[in-house]
PDB file of C-alpha atoms in Angstrom:
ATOM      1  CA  UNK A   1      60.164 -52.319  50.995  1.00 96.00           C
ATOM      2  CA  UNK A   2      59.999 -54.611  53.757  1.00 98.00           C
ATOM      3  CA  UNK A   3      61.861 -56.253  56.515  1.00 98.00           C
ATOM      4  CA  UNK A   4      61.736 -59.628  57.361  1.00 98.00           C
ATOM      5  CA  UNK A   5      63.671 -60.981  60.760  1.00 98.00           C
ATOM      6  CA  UNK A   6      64.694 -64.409  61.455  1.00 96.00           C
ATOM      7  CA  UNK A   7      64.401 -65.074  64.967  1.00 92.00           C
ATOM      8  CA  UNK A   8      63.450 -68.443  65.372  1.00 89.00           C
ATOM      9  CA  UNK A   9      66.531 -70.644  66.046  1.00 77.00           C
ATOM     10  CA  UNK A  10      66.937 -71.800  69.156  1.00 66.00           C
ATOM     11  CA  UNK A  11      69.963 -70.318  70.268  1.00 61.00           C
ATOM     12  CA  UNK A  12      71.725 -73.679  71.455  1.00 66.00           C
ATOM     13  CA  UNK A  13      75.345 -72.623  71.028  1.00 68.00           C
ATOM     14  CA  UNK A  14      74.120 -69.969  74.495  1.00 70.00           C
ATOM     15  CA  UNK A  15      73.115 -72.447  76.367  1.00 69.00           C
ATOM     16  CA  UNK A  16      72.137 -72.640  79.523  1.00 69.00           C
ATOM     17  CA  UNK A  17      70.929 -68.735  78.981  1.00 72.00           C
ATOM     18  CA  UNK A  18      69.241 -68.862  76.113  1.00 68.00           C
ATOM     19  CA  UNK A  19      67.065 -71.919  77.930  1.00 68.00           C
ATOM     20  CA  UNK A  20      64.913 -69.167  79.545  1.00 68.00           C
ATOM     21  CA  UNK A  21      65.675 -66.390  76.679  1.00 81.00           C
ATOM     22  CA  UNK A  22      65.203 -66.224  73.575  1.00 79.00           C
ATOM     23  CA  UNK A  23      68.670 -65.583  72.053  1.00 84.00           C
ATOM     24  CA  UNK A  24      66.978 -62.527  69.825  1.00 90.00           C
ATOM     25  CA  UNK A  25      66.135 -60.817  73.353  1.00 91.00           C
ATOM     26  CA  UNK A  26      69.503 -61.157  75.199  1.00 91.00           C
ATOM     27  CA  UNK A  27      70.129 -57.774  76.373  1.00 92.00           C
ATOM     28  CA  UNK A  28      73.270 -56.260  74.535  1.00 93.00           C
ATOM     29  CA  UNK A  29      74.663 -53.163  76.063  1.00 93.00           C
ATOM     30  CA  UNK A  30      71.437 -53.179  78.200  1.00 90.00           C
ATOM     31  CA  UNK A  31      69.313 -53.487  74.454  1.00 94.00           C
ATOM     32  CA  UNK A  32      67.405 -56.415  73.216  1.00 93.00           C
ATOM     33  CA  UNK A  33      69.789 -57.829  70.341  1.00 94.00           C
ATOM     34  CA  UNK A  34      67.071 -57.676  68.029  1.00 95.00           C
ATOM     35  CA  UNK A  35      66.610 -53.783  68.404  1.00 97.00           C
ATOM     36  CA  UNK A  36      69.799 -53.357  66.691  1.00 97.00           C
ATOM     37  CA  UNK A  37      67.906 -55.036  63.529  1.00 97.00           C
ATOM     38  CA  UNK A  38      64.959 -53.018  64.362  1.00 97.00           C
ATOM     39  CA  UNK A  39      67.567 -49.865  64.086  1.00 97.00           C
ATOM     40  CA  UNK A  40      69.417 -50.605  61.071  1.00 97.00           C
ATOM     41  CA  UNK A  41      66.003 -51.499  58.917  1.00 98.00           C
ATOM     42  CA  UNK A  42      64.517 -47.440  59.949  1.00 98.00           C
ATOM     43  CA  UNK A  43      67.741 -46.295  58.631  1.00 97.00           C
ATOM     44  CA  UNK A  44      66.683 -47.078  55.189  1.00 97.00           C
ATOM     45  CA  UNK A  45      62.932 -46.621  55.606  1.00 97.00           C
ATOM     46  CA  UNK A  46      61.736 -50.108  56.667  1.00 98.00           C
ATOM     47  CA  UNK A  47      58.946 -49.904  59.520  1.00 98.00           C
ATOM     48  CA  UNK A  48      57.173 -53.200  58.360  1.00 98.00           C
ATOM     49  CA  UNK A  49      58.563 -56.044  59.816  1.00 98.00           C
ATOM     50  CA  UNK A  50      57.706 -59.819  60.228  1.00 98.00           C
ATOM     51  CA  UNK A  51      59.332 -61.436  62.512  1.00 98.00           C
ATOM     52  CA  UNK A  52      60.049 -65.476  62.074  1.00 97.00           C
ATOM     53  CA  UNK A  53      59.895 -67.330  65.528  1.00 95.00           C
ATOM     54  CA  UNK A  54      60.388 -70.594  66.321  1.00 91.00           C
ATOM     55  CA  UNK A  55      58.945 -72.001  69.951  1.00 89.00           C
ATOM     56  CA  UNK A  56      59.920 -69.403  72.228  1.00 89.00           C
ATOM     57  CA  UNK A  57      57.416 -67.574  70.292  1.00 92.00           C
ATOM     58  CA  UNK A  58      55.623 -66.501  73.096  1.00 93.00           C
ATOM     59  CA  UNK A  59      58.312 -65.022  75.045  1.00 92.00           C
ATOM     60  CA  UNK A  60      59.292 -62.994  71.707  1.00 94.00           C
ATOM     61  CA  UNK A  61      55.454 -61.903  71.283  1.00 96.00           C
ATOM     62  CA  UNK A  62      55.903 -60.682  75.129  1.00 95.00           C
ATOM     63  CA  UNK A  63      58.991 -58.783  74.883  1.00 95.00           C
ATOM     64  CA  UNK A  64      58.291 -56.878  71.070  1.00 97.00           C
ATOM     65  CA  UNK A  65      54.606 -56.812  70.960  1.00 97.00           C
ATOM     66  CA  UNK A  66      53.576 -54.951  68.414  1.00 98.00           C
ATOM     67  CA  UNK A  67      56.953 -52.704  68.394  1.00 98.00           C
ATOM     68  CA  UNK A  68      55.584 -49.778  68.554  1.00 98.00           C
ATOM     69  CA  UNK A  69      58.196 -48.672  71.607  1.00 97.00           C
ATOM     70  CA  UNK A  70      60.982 -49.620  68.857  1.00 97.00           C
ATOM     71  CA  UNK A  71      59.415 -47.683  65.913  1.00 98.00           C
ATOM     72  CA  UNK A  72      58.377 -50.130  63.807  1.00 98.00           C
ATOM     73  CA  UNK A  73      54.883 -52.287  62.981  1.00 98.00           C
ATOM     74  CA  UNK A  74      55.751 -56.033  63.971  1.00 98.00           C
ATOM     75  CA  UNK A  75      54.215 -59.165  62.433  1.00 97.00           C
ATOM     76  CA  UNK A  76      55.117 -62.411  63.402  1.00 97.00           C
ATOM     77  CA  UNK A  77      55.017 -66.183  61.992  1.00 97.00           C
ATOM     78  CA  UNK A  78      56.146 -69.338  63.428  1.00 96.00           C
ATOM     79  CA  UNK A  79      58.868 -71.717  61.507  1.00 94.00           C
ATOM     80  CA  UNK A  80      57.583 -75.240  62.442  1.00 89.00           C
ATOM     81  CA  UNK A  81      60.531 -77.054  62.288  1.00 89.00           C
ATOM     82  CA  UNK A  82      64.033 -75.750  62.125  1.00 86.00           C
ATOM     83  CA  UNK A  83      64.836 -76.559  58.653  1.00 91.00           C
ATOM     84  CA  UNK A  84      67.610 -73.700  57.037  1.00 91.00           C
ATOM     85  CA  UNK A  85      67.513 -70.190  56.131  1.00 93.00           C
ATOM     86  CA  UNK A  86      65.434 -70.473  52.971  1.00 95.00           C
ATOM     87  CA  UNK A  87      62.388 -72.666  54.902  1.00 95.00           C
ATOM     88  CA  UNK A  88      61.747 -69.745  57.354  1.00 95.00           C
ATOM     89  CA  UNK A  89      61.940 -67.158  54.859  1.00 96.00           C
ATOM     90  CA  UNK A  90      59.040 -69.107  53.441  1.00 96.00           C
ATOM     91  CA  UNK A  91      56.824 -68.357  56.126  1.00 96.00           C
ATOM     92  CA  UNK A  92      57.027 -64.518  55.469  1.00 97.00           C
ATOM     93  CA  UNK A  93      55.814 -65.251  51.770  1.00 97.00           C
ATOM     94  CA  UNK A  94      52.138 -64.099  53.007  1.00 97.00           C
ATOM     95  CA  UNK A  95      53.490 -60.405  54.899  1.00 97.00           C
ATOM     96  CA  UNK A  96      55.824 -59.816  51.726  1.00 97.00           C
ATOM     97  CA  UNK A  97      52.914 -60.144  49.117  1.00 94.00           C
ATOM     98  CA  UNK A  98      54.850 -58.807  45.786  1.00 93.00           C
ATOM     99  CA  UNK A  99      57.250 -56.053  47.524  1.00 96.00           C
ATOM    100  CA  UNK A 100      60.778 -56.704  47.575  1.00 98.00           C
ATOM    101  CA  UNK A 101      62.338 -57.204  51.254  1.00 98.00           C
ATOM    102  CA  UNK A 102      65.592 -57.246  53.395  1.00 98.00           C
ATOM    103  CA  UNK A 103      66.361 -60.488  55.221  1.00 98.00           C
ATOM    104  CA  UNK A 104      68.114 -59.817  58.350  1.00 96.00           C
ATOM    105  CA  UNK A 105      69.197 -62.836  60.304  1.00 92.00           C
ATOM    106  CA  UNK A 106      67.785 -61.841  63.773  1.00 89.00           C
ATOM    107  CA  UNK A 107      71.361 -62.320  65.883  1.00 87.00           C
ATOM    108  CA  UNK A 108      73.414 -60.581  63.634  1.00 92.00           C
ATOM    109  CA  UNK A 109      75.004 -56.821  64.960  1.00 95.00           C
ATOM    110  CA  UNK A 110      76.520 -53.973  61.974  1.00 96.00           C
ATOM    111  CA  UNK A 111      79.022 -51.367  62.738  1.00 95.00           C
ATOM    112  CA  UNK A 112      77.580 -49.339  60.105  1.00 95.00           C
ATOM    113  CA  UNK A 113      74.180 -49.013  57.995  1.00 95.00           C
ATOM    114  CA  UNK A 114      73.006 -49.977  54.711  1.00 97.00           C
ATOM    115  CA  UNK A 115      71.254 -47.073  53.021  1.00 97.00           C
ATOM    116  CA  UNK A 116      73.804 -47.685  49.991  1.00 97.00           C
ATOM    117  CA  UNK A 117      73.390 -50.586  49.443  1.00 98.00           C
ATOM    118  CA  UNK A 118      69.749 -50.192  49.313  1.00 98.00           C
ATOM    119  CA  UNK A 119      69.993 -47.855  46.988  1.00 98.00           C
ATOM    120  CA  UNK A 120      71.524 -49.644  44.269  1.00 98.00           C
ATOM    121  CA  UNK A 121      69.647 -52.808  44.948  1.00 98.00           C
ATOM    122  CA  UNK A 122      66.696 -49.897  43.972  1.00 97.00           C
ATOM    123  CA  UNK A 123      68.374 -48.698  41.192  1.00 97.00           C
ATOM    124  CA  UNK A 124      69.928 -51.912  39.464  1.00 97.00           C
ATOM    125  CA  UNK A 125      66.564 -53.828  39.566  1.00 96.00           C
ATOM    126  CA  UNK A 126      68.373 -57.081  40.231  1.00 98.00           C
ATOM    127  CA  UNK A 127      66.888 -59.775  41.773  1.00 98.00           C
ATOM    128  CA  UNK A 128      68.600 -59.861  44.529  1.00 98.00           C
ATOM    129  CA  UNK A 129      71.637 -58.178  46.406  1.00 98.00           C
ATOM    130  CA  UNK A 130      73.998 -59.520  49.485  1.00 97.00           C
ATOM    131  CA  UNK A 131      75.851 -57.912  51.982  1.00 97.00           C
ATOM    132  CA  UNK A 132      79.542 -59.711  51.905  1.00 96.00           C
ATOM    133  CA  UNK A 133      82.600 -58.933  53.738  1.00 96.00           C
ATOM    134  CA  UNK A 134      86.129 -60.065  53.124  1.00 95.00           C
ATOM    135  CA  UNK A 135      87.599 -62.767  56.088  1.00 93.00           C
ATOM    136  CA  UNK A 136      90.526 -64.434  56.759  1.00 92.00           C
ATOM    137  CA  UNK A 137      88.656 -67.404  57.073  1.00 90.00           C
ATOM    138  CA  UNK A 138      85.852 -67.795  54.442  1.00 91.00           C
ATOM    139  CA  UNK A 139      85.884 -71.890  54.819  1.00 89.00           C
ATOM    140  CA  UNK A 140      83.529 -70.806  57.741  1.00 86.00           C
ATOM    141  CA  UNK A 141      81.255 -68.656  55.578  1.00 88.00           C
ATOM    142  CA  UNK A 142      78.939 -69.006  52.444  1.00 89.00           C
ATOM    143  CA  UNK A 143      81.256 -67.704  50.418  1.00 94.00           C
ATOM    144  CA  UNK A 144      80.462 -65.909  47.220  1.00 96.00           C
ATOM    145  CA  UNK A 145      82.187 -65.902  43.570  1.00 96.00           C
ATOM    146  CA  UNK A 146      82.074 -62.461  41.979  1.00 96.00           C
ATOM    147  CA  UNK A 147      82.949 -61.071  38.615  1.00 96.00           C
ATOM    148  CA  UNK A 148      83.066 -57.316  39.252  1.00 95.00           C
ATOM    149  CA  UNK A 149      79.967 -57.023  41.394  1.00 95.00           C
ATOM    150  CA  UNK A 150      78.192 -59.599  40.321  1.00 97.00           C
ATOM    151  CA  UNK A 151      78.015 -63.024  41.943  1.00 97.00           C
ATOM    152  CA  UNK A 152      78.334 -65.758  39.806  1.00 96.00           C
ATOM    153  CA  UNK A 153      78.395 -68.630  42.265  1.00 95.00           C
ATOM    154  CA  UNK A 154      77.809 -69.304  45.823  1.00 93.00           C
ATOM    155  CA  UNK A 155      79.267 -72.424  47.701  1.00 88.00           C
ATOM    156  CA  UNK A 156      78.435 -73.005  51.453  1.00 83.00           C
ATOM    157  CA  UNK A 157      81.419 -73.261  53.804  1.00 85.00           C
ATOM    158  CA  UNK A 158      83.635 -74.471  51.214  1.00 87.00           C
ATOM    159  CA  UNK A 159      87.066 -76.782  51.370  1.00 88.00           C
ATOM    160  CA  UNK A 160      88.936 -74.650  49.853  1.00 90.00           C
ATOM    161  CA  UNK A 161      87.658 -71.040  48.799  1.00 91.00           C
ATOM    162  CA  UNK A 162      87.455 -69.539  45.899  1.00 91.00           C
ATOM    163  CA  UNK A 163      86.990 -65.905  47.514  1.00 94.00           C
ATOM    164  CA  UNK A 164      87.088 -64.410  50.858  1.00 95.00           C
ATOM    165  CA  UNK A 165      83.985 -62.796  50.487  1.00 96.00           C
ATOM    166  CA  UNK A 166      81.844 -64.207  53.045  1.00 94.00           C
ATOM    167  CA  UNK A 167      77.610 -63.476  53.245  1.00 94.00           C
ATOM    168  CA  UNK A 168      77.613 -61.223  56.027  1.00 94.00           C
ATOM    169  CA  UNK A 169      73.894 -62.171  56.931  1.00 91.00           C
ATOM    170  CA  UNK A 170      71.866 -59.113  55.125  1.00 96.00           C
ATOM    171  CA  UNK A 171      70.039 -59.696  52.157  1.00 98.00           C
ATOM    172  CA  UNK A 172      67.881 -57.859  49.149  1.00 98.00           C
ATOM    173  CA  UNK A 173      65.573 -59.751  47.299  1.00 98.00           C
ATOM    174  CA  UNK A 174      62.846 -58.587  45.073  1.00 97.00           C
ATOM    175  CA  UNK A 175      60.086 -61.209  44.475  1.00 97.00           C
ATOM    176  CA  UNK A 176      61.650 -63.523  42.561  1.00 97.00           C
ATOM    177  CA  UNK A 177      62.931 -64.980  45.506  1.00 97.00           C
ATOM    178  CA  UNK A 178      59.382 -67.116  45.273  1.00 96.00           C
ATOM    179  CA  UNK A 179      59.832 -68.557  42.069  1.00 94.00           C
ATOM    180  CA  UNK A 180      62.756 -70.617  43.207  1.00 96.00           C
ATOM    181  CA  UNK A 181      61.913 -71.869  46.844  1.00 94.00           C
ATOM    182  CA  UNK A 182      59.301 -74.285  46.107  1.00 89.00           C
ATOM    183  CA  UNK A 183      61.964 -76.133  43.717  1.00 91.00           C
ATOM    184  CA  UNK A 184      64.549 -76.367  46.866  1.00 93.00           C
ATOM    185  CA  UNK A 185      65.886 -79.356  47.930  1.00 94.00           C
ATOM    186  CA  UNK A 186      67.738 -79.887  50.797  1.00 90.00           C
ATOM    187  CA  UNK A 187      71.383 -79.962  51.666  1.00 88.00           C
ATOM    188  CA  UNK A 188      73.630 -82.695  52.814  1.00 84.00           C
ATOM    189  CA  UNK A 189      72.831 -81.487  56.572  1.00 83.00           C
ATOM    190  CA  UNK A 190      69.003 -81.752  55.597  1.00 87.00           C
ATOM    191  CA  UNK A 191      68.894 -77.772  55.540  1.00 90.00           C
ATOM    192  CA  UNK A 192      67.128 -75.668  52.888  1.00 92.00           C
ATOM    193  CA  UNK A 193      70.187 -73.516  52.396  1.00 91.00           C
ATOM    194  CA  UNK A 194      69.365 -69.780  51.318  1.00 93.00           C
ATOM    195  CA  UNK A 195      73.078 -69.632  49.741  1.00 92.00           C
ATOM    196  CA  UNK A 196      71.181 -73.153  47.263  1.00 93.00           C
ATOM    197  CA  UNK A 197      68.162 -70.362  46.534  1.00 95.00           C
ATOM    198  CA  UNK A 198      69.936 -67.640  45.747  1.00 96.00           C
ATOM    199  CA  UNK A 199      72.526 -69.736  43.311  1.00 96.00           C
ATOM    200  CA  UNK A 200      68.936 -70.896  41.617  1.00 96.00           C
ATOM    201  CA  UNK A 201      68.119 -67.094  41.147  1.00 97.00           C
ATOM    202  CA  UNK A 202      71.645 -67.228  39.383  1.00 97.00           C
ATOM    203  CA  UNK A 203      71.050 -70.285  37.498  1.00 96.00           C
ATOM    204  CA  UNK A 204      67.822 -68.666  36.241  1.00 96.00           C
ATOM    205  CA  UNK A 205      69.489 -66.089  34.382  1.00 96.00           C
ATOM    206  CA  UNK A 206      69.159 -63.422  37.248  1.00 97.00           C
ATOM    207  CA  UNK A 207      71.037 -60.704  38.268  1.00 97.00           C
ATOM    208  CA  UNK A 208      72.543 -61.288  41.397  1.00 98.00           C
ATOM    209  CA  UNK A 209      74.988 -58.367  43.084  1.00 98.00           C
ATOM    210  CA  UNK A 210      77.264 -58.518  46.079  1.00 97.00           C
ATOM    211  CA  UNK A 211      77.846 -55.432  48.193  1.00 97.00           C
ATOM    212  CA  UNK A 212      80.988 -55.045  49.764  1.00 97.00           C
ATOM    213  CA  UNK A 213      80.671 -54.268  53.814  1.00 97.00           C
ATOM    214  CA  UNK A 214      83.189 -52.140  55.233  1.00 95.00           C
ATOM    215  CA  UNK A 215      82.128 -51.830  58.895  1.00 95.00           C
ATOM    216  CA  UNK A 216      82.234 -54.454  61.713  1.00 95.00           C
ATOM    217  CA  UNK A 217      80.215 -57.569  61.391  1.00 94.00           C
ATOM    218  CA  UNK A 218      79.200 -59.909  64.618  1.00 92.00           C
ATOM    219  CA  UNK A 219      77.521 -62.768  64.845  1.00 85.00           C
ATOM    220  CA  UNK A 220      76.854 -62.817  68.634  1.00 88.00           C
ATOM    221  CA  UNK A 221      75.461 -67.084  68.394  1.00 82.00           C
ATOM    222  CA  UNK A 222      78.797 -67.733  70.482  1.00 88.00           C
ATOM    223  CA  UNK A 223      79.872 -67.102  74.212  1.00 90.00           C
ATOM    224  CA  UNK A 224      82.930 -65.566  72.657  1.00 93.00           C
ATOM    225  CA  UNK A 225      81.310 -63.589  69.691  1.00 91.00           C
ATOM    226  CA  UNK A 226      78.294 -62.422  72.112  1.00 94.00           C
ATOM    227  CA  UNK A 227      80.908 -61.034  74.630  1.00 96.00           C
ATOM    228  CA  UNK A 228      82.619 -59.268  71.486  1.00 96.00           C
ATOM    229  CA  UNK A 229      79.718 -57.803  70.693  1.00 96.00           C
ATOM    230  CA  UNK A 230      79.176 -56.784  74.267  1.00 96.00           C
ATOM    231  CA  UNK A 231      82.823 -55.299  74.367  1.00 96.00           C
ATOM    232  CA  UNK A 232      82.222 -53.193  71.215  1.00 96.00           C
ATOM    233  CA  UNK A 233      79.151 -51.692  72.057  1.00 96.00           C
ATOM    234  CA  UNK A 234      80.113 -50.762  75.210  1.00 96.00           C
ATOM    235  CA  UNK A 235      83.728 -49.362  73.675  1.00 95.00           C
ATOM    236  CA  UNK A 236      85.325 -51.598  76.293  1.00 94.00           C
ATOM    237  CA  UNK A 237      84.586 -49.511  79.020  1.00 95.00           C
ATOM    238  CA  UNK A 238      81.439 -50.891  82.347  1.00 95.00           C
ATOM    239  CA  UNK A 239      77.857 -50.086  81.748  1.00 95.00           C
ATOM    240  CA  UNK A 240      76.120 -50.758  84.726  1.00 96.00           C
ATOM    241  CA  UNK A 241      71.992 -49.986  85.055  1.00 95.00           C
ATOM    242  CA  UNK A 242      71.346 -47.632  87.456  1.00 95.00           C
ATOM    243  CA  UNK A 243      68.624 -50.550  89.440  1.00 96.00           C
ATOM    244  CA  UNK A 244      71.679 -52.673  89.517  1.00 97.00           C
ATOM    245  CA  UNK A 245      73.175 -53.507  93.143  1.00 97.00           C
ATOM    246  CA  UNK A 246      76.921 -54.189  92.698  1.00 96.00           C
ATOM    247  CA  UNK A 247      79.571 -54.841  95.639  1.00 96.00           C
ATOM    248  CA  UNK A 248      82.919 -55.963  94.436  1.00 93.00           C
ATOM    249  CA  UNK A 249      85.066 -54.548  91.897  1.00 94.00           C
ATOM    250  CA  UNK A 250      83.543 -53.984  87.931  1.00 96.00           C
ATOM    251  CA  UNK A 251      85.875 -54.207  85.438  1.00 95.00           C
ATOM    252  CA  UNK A 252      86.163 -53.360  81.942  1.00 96.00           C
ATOM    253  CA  UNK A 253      84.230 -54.648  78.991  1.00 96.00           C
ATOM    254  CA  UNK A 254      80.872 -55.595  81.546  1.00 97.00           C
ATOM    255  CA  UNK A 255      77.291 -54.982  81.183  1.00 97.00           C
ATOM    256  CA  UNK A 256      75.499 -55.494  84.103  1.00 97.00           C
ATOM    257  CA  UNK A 257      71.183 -55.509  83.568  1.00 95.00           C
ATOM    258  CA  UNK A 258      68.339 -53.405  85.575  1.00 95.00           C
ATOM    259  CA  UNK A 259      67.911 -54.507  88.433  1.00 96.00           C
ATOM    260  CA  UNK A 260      70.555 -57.439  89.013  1.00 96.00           C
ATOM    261  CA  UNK A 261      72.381 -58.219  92.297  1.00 97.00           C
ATOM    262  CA  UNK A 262      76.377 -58.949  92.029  1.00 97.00           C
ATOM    263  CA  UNK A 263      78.247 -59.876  94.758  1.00 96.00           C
ATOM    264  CA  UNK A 264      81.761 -61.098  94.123  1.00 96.00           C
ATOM    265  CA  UNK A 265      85.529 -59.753  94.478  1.00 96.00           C
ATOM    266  CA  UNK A 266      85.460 -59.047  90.446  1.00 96.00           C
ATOM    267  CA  UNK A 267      83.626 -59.374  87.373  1.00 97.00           C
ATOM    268  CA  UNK A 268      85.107 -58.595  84.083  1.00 97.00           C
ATOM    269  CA  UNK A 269      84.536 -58.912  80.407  1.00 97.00           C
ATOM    270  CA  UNK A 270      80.754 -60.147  81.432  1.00 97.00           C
ATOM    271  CA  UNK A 271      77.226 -59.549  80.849  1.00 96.00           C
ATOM    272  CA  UNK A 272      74.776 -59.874  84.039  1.00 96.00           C
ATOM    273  CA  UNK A 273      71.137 -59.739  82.707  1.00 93.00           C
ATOM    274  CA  UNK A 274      68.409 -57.928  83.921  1.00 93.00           C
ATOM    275  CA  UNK A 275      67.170 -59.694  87.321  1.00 94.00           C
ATOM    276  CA  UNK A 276      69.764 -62.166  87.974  1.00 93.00           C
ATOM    277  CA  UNK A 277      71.438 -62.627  91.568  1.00 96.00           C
ATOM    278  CA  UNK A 278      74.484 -63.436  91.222  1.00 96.00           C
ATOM    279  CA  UNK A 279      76.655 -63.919  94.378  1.00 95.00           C
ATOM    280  CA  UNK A 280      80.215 -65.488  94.196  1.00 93.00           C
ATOM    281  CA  UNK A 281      82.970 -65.532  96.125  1.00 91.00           C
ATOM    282  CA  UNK A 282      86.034 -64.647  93.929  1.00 92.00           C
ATOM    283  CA  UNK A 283      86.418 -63.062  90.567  1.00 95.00           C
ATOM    284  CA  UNK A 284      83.940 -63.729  87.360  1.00 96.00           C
ATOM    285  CA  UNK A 285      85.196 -63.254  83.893  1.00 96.00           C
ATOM    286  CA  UNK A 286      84.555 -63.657  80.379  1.00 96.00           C
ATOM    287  CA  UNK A 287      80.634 -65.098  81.775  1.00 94.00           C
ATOM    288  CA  UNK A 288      77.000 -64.310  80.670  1.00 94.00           C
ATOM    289  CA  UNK A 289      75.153 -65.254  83.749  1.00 93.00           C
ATOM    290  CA  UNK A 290      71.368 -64.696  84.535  1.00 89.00           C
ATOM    291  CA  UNK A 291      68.876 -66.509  86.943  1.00 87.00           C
ATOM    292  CA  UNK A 292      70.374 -67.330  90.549  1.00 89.00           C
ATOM    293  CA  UNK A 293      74.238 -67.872  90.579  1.00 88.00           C
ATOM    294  CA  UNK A 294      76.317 -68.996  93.239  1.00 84.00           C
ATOM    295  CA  UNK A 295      79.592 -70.438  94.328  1.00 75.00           C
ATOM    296  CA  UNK A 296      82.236 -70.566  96.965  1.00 56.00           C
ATOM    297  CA  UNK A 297      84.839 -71.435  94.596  1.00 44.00           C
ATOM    298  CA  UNK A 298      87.255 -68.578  92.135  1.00 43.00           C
TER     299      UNK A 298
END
């Protein structure tokens, strides 16, 4: 089996920071984001990996390589134009060749592994198998329809939802997955939607499972949801690099990078990334900040 990484979207709800990096590389806990993936894939035997970038290519090429510090053997192809899910996964139709896969979506962070789950999308033979996890707020979510374990329909970020199982971003797919893309069309937001795919798959006749995720799910796209990440990693307590020059006070929940300079009366609930000078008078809080910072103002 192999893995397959989306990576190539351009991170714009991280603005400014994700401007000058790519939102796959933002350092979590002092790790890229995307070695998390990279860690979570080994678990269940996956070392061959494509990753799909989008135009900070380059900067992702510099940063992974060929991933041999991380473990793994790392491909890469380019998504020319940010169109959904199921477009980029098309990319990775060459690296997959007839094997079946795991789609991770690159900014995505698990609690807890997977080797179960791989090992009844092994043993069923289904087509395809999706990590889901019960919310309080599946309008948000693709949201799938189950009878017993099997999904029966999928319906992206509906009205009013059927289930609170929402995909949870991790998905098995045996090759069928190909015999359905080229028939996509696109949604109303002019997105090829892999939820539209994988309800084709069902449509076909195929079996299509959900797997029911029990651990803690992040999507770290958001200043709020990155810093949650942050916070859990780090067990709410400071992790500060040993290069790091700090004066001023470090709270809890922070993560200041190698090498960065903070000056300021307190920083809490923050990430500092690697390099950044960041010099404020007053207190910083609930911030990712990297580059030059300043102010004379709280």
């Amino acid at each position: 089996m192999k893995g397959v990484i989306l990576a190539a979207g351009k991170g714009s709800r991280l603005f400014p920071v994700t401007h000058h990096v790519a939102k796959p590389i933002l350092p979590l806990a002092n790790r890229q984001t995307i070695e998390y993936a990279f860690d979570r894939l080994k678990e269940i035997g996956i070392t061959d990996v494509c990753v799909v970038v989008g135009e900070m290519e380059n900067e992702m090429k510099a940063a992974l390589g060929d991933g041999a510090p991380f473990g793994v053997r790392l491909s890469y192809v380019r998504q020319t134009e940010p169109k959904g899910l199921a477009h980029a996964v098309g990319f990775a139709k060459d690296f997959v060749g007839g094997e079946s896969f795991v789609l991770y979506l690159g900014d995505a962070i698990y609690s807890d592994g997977f080797d179960a789950f791989a090992k009844r999308f092994e043993e069923s033979g289904c087509a395809n198998l999706n990590i889901v996890k019960p919310v309080p707020d599946p309008s948000r979510f693709g949201v799938a329809n189950v009878e017993g374990e099997r999904i029966v329909k999928l319906v992206e970020k509906p009205k009013e939802p059927e289930s609170n199982l929402a995909m949870a971003g991790l998905y098995f797919f045996g090759p069928q997955i190909w015999t359905v893309l080229d028939d996509l069309k696109p949604s109303a937001r002019g997105e090829y939607e892999i939820t539209d795919a994988i309800q084709m798959l069902i449509d076909k006749g195929e079996t299509v499972l959900a797997g029911v995720y029990d651990g803690e799910w992040f999507d770290t796209g958001t200043l709020d949801s990155f810093l949650d990440t942050s916070k859990f990693l780090v067990g709410g307590q400071t992790k500060v690099a040993s290069t790091a020059t700090v004066t001023g006070a470090v709270g809890p929940s922070t993560v200041i990078g190698d090498g960065a300079i903070v000056e300021c009366t307190e920083i809490s609930d923050s990430v500092v990334l690697p390099g950044a000078v960041v010099k404020v008078q007053g207190s910083i809080r609930h911030a990712v900040l990297g580059g030059n910072v300043s102010s004379d103002q709280n």
